[in-house]
PDB file of C-alpha atoms in Angstrom:
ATOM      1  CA  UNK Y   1       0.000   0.000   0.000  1.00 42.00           C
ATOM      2  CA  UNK Y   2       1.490   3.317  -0.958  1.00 47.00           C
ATOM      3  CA  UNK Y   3       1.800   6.443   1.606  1.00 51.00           C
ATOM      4  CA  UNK Y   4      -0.908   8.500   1.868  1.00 54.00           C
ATOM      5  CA  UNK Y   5       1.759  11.315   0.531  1.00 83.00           C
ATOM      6  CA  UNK Y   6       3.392   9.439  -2.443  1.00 91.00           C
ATOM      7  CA  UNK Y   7       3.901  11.908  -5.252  1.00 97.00           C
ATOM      8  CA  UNK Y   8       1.163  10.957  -8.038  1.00 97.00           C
ATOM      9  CA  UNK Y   9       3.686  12.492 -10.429  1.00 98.00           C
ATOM     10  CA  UNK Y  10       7.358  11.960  -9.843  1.00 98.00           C
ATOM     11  CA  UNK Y  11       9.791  12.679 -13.457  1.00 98.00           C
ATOM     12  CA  UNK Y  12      12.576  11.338 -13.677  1.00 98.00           C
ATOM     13  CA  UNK Y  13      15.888  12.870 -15.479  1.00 98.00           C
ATOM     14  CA  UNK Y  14      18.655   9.716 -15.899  1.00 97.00           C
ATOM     15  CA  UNK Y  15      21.482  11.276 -15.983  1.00 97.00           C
ATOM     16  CA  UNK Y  16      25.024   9.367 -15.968  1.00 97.00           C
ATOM     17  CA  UNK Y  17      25.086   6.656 -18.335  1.00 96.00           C
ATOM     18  CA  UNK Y  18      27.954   7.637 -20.037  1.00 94.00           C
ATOM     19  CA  UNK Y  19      30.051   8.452 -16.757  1.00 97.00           C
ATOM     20  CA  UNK Y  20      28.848   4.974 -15.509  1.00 97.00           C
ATOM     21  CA  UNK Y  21      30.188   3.329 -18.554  1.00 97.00           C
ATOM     22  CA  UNK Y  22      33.769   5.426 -18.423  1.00 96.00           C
ATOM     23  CA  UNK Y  23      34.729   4.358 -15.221  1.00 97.00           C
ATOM     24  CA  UNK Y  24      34.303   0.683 -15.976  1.00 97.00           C
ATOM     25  CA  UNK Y  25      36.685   1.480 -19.020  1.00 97.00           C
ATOM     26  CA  UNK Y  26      33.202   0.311 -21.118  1.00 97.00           C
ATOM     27  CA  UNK Y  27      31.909   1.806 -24.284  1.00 94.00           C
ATOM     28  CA  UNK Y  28      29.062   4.460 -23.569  1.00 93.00           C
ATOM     29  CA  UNK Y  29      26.688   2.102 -25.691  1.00 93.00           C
ATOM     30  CA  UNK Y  30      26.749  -0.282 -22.711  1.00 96.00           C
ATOM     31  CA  UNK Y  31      25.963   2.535 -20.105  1.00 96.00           C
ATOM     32  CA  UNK Y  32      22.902   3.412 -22.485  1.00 95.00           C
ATOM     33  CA  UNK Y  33      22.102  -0.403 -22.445  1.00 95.00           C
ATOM     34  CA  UNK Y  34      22.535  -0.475 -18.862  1.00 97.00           C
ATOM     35  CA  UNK Y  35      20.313   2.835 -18.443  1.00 96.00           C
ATOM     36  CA  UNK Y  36      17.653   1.089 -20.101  1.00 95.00           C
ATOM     37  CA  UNK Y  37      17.491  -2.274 -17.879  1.00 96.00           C
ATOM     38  CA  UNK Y  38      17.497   0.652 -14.758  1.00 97.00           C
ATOM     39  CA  UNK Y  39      14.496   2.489 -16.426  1.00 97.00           C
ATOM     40  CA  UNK Y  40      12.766  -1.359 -16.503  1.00 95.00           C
ATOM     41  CA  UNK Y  41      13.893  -1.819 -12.696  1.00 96.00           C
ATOM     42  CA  UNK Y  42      11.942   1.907 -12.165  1.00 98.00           C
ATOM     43  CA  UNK Y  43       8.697   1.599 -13.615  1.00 97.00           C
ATOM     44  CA  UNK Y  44       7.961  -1.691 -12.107  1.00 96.00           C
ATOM     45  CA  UNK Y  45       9.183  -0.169  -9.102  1.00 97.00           C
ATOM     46  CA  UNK Y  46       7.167   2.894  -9.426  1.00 97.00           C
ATOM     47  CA  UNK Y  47       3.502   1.235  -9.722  1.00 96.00           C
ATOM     48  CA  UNK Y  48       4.343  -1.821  -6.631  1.00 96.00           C
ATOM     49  CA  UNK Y  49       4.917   2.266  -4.194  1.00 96.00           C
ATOM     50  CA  UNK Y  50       1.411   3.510  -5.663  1.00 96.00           C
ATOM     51  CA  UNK Y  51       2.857   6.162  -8.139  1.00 98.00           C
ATOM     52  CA  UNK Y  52       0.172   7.215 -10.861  1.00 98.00           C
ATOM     53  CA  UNK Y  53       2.763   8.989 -13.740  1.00 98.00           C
ATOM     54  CA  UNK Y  54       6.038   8.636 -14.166  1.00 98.00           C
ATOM     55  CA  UNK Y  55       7.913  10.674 -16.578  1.00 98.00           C
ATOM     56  CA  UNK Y  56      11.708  10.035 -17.829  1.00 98.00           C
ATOM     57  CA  UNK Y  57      13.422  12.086 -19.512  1.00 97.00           C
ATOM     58  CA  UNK Y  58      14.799   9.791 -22.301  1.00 94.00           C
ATOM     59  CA  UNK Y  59      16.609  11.988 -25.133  1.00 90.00           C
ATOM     60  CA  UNK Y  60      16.197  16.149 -25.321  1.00 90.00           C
ATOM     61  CA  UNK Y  61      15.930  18.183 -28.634  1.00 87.00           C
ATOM     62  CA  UNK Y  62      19.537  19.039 -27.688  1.00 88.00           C
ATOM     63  CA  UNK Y  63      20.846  15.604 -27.562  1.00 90.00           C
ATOM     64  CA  UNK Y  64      21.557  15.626 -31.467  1.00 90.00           C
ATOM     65  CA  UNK Y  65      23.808  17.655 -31.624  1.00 88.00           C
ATOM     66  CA  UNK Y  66      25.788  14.424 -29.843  1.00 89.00           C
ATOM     67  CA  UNK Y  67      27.984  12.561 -32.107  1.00 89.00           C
ATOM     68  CA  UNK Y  68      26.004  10.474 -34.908  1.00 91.00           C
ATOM     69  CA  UNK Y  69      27.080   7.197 -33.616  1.00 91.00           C
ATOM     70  CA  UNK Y  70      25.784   7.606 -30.337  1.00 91.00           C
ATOM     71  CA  UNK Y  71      22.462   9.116 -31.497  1.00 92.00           C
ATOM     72  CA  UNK Y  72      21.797   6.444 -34.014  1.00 92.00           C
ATOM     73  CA  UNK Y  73      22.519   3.881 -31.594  1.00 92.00           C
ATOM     74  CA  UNK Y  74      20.597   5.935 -28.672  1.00 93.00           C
ATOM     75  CA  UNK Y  75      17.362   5.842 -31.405  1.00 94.00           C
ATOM     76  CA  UNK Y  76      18.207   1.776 -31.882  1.00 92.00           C
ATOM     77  CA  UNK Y  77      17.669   1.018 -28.182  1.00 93.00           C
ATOM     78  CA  UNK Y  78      14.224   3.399 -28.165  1.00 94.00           C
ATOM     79  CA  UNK Y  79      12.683   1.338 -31.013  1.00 94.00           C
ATOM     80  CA  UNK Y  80      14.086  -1.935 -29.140  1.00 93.00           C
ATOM     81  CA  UNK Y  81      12.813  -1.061 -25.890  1.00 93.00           C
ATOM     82  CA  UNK Y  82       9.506  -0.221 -27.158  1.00 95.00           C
ATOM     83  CA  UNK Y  83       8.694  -3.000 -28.468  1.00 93.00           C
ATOM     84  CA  UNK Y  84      10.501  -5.646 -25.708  1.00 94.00           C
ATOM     85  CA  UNK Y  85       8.306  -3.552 -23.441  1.00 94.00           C
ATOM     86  CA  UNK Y  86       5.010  -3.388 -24.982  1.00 94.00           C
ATOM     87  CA  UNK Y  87       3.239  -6.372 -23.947  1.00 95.00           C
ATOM     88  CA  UNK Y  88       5.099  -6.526 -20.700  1.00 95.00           C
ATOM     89  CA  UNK Y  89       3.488  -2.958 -19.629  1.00 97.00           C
ATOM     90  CA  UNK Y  90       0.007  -3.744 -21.155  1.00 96.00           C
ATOM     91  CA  UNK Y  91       0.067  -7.275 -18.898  1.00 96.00           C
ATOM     92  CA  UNK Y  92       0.865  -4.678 -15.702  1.00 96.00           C
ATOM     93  CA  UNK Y  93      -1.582  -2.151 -16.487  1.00 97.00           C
ATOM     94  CA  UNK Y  94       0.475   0.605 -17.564  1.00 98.00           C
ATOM     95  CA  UNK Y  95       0.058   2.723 -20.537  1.00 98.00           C
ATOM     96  CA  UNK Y  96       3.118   4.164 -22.167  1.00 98.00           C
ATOM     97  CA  UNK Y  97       3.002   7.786 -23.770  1.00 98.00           C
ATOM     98  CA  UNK Y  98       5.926   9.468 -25.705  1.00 97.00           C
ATOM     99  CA  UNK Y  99       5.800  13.109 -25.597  1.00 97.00           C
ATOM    100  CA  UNK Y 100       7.906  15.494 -27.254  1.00 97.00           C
ATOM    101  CA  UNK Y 101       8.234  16.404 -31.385  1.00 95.00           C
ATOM    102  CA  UNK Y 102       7.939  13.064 -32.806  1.00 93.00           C
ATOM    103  CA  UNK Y 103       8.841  14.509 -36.367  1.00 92.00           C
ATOM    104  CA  UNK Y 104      12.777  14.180 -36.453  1.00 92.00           C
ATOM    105  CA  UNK Y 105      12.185  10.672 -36.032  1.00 94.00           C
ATOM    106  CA  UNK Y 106      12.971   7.603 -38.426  1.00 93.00           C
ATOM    107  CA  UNK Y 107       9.685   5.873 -39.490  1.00 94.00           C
ATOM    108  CA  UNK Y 108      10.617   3.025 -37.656  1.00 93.00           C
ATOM    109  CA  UNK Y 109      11.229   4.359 -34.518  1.00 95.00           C
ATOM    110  CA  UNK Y 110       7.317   6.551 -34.879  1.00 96.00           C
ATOM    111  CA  UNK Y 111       5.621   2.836 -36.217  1.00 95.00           C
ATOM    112  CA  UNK Y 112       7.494   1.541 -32.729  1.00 95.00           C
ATOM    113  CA  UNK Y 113       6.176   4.332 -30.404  1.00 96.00           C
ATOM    114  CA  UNK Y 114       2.422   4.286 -32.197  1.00 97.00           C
ATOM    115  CA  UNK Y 115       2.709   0.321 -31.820  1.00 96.00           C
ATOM    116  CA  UNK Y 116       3.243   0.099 -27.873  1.00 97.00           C
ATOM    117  CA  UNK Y 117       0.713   3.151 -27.470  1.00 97.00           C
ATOM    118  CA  UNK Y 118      -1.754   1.408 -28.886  1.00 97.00           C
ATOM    119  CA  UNK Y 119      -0.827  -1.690 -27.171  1.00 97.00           C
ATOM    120  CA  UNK Y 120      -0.778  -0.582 -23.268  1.00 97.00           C
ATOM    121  CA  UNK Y 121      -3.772   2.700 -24.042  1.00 97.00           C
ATOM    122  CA  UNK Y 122      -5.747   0.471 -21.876  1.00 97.00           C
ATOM    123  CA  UNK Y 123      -3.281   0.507 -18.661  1.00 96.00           C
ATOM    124  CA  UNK Y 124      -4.908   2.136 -15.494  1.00 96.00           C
ATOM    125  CA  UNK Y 125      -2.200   0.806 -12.863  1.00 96.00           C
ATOM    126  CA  UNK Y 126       0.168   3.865 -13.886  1.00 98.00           C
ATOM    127  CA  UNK Y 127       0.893   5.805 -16.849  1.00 98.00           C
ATOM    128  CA  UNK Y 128       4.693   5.526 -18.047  1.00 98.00           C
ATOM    129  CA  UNK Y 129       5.610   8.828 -19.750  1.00 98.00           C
ATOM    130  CA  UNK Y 130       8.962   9.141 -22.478  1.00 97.00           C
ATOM    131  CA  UNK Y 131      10.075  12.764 -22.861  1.00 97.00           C
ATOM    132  CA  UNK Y 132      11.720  12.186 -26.239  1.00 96.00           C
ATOM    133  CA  UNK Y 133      12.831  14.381 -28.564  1.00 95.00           C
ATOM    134  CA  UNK Y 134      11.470  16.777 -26.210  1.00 96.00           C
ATOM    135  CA  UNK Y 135      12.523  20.480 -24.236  1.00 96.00           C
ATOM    136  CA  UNK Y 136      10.518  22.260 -21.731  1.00 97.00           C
ATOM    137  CA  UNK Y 137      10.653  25.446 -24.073  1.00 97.00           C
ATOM    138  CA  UNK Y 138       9.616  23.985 -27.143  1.00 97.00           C
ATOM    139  CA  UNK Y 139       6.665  21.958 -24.719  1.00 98.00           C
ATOM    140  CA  UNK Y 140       5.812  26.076 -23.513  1.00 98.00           C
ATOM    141  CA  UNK Y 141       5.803  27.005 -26.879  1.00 98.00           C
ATOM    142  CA  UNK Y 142       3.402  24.338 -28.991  1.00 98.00           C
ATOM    143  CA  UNK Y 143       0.619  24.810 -25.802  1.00 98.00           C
ATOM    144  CA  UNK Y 144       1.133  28.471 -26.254  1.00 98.00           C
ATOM    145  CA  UNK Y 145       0.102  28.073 -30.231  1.00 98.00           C
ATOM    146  CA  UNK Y 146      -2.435  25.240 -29.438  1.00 98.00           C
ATOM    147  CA  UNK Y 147      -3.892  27.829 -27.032  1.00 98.00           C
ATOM    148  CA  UNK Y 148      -4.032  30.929 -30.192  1.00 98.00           C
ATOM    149  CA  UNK Y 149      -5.298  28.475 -32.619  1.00 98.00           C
ATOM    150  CA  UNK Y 150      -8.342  28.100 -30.244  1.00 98.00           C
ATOM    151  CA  UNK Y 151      -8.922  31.545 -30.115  1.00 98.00           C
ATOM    152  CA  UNK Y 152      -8.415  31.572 -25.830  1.00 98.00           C
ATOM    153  CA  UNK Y 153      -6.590  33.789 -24.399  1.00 98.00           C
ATOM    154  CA  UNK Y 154      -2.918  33.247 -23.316  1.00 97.00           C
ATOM    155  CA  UNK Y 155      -3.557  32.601 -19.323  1.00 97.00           C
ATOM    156  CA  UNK Y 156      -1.820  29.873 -17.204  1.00 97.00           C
ATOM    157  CA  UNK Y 157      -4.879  28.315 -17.151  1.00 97.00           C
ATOM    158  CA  UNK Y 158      -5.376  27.887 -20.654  1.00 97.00           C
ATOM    159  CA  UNK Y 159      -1.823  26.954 -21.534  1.00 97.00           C
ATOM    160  CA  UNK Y 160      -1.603  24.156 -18.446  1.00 96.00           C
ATOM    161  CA  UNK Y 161      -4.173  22.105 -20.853  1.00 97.00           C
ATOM    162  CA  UNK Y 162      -2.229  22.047 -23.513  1.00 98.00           C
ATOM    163  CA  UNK Y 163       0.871  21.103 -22.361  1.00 98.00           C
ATOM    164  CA  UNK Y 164       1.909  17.726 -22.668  1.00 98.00           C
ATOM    165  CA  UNK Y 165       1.843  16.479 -19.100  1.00 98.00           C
ATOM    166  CA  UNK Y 166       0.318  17.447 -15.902  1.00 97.00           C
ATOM    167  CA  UNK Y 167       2.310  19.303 -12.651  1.00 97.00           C
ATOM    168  CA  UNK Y 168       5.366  17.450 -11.233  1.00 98.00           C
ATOM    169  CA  UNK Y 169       5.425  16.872  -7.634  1.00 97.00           C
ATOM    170  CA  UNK Y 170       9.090  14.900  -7.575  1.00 98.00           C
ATOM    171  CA  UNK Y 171      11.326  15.606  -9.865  1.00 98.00           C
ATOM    172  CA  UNK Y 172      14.697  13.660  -9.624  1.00 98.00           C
ATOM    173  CA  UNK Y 173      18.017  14.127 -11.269  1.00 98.00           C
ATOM    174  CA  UNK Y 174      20.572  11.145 -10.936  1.00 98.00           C
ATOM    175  CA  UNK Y 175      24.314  11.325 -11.580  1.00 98.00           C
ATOM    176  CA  UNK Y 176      25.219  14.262  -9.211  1.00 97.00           C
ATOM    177  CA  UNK Y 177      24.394  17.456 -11.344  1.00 97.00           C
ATOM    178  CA  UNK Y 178      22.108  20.110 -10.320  1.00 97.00           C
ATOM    179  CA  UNK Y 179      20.013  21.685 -12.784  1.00 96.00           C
ATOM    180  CA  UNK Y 180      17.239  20.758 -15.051  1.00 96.00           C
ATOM    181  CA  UNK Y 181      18.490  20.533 -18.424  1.00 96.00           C
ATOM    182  CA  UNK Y 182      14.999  21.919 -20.043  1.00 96.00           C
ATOM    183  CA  UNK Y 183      12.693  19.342 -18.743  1.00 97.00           C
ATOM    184  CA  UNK Y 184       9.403  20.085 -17.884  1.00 98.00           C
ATOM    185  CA  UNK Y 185       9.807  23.548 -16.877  1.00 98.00           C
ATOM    186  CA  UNK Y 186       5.899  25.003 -16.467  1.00 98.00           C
ATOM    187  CA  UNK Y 187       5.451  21.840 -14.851  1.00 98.00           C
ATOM    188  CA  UNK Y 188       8.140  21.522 -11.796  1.00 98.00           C
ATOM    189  CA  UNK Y 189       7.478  25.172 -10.830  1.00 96.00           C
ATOM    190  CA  UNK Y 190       6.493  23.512  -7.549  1.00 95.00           C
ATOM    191  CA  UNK Y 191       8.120  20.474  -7.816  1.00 97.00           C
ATOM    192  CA  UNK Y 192      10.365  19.472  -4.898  1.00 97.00           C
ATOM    193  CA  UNK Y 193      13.930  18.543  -6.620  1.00 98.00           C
ATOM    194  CA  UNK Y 194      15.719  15.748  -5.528  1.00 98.00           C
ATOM    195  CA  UNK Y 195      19.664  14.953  -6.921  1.00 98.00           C
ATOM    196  CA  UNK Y 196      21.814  11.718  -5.975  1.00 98.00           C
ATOM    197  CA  UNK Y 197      24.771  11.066  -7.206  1.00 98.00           C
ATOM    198  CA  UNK Y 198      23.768   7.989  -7.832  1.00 98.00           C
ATOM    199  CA  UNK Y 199      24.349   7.356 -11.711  1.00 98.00           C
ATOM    200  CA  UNK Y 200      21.431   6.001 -13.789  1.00 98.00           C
ATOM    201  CA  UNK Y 201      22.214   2.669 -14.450  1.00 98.00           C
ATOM    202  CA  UNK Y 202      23.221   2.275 -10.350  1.00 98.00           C
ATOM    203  CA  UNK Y 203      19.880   3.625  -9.828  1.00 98.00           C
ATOM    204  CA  UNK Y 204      17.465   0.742  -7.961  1.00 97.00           C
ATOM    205  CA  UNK Y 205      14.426   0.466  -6.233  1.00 97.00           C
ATOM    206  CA  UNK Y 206      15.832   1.539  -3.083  1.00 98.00           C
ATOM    207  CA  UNK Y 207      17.047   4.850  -4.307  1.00 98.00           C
ATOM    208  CA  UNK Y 208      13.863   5.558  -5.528  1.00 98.00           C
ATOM    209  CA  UNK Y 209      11.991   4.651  -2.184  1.00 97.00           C
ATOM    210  CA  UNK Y 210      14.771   7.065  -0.523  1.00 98.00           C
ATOM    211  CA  UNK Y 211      13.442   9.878  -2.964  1.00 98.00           C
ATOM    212  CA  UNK Y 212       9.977   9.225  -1.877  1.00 97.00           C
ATOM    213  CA  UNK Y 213      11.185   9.252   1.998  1.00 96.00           C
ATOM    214  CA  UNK Y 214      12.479  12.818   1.007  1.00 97.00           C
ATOM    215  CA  UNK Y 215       9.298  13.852  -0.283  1.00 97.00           C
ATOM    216  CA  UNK Y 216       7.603  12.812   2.271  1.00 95.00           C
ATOM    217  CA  UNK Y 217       9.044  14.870   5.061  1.00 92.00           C
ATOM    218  CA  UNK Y 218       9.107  17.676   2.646  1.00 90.00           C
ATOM    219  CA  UNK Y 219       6.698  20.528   3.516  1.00 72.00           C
ATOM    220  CA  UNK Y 220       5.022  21.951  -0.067  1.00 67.00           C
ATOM    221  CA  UNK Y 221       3.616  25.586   0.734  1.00 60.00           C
ATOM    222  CA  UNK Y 222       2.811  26.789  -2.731  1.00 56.00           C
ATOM    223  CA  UNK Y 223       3.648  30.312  -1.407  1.00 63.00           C
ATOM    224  CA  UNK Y 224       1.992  30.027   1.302  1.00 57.00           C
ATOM    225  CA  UNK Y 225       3.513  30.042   5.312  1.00 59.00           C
ATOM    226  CA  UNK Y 226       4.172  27.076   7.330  1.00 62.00           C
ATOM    227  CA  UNK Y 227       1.292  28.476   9.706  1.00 64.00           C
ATOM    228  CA  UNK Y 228      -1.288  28.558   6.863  1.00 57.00           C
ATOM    229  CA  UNK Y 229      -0.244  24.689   5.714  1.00 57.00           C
ATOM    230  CA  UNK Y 230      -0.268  23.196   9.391  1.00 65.00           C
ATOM    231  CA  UNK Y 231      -4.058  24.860   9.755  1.00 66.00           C
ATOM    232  CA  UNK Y 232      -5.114  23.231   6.242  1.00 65.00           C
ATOM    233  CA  UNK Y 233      -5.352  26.576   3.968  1.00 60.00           C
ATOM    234  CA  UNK Y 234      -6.342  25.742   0.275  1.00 59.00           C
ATOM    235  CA  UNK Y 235      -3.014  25.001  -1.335  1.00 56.00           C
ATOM    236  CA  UNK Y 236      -4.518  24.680  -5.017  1.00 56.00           C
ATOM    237  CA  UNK Y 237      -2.598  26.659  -7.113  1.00 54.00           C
TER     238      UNK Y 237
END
């Protein structure tokens, strides 16, 4: 049974693959490889502690500007993954949903993201979410159209529905840097921010149940004062 104060959102960036991969004289394919089978550890992790979405952050728009090799092989374990995972996450209930500008992509890698969204769209255990392709700016920017081509008016409130995933409560960065690297910025304007130095493909079960600890004991104000949270003010943003 989760705690009554599990994050329903937590988002995930998993940072260190490479670094893991260097310092066991390895090729950085194998620390992507080995990022993948800690993403597989995660989710299943994620829906046994009662989380509802999980978001990773899997490849940003600025991540092509990496060396060919790496990005061609990065795009080869996406399309793999997908479909290893697909009947695996329908059988567990949880629907997978890639978000991000899907139009840089091969067709192969789109027919492998359509095929496992179709496959799991039925999941209501949790909702798995790949940021791919994607950047908090360019997220800000498309809901910020979709919002003008409805003829609404540019509010917060407005450009919340069109963005292409809900608030953040968690957000946590492994490999030991501190910043946010463009992900989901509208959403983790209240997000409490945890960073490990734990490196991604390091990163278990237990690390994620010591995030959650964190959160736990962490007191979300939303602007407000500690007074007005202990005597239950409306924290709704």
């Amino acid at each position: 049974m989760s705690h009554p104060k599990t994050p329903a959102h937590v988002a995930i960036i998993m940072d260190g693959n490479g670094r893991w991969a260097k310092k066991r004289l390895l090729p950085r394919a194998e620390g992507h490889r080995q990022g993948v089978e800690a993403l597989n550890r995660i989710v299943g992790a994620a829906a046994r502690l009662g989380i509802e979405r999980l978001t990773v952050f899997a490849f940003s728009s600025e991540n092509w500007a990496r060396p060919a090799p790496e990005v061609a092989m990065l795009m080869k374990l996406f399309a793999q993954a997908l479909h290893r995972w697909s009947e695996p996450l329908a059988n567990a209930g949880v629907r997978l949903r890639v978000i991000g500008d899907r139009t840089a992509f091969s067709d192969s890698v789109k027919a492998a993201i359509e095929a496992n969204e179709r496959a799991t769209a039925n999941g209501t255990n949790m909702e798995l979410v790949i940021a791919a392709n994607y950047g908090g700016r360019w997220d800000v920017c498309q809901a910020t159209q979709q919002v003008i081509d409805a003829g609404l008016d540019v509010t917060p409130e407005n450009l919340s529905k069109y963005l292409t995933v809900s608030d953040v409560d968690l957000l946590i960065r492994t490999g030991g840097e501190c910043r946010i690297s463009n992900f989901l910025l509208w959403q983790s304007a209240y997000a409490e921010i945890y960073f490990t130095e734990r490196l991604w493909p390091d990163f278990d079960a237990k690390d994620l149940e010591d995030a959650l600890a964190w959160y736990v004991r962490r007191e979300r104000r939303f602007g407000r004062t500690s007074e007005q949270v202990q005597n239950g003010a409306d924290l709704s943003l």
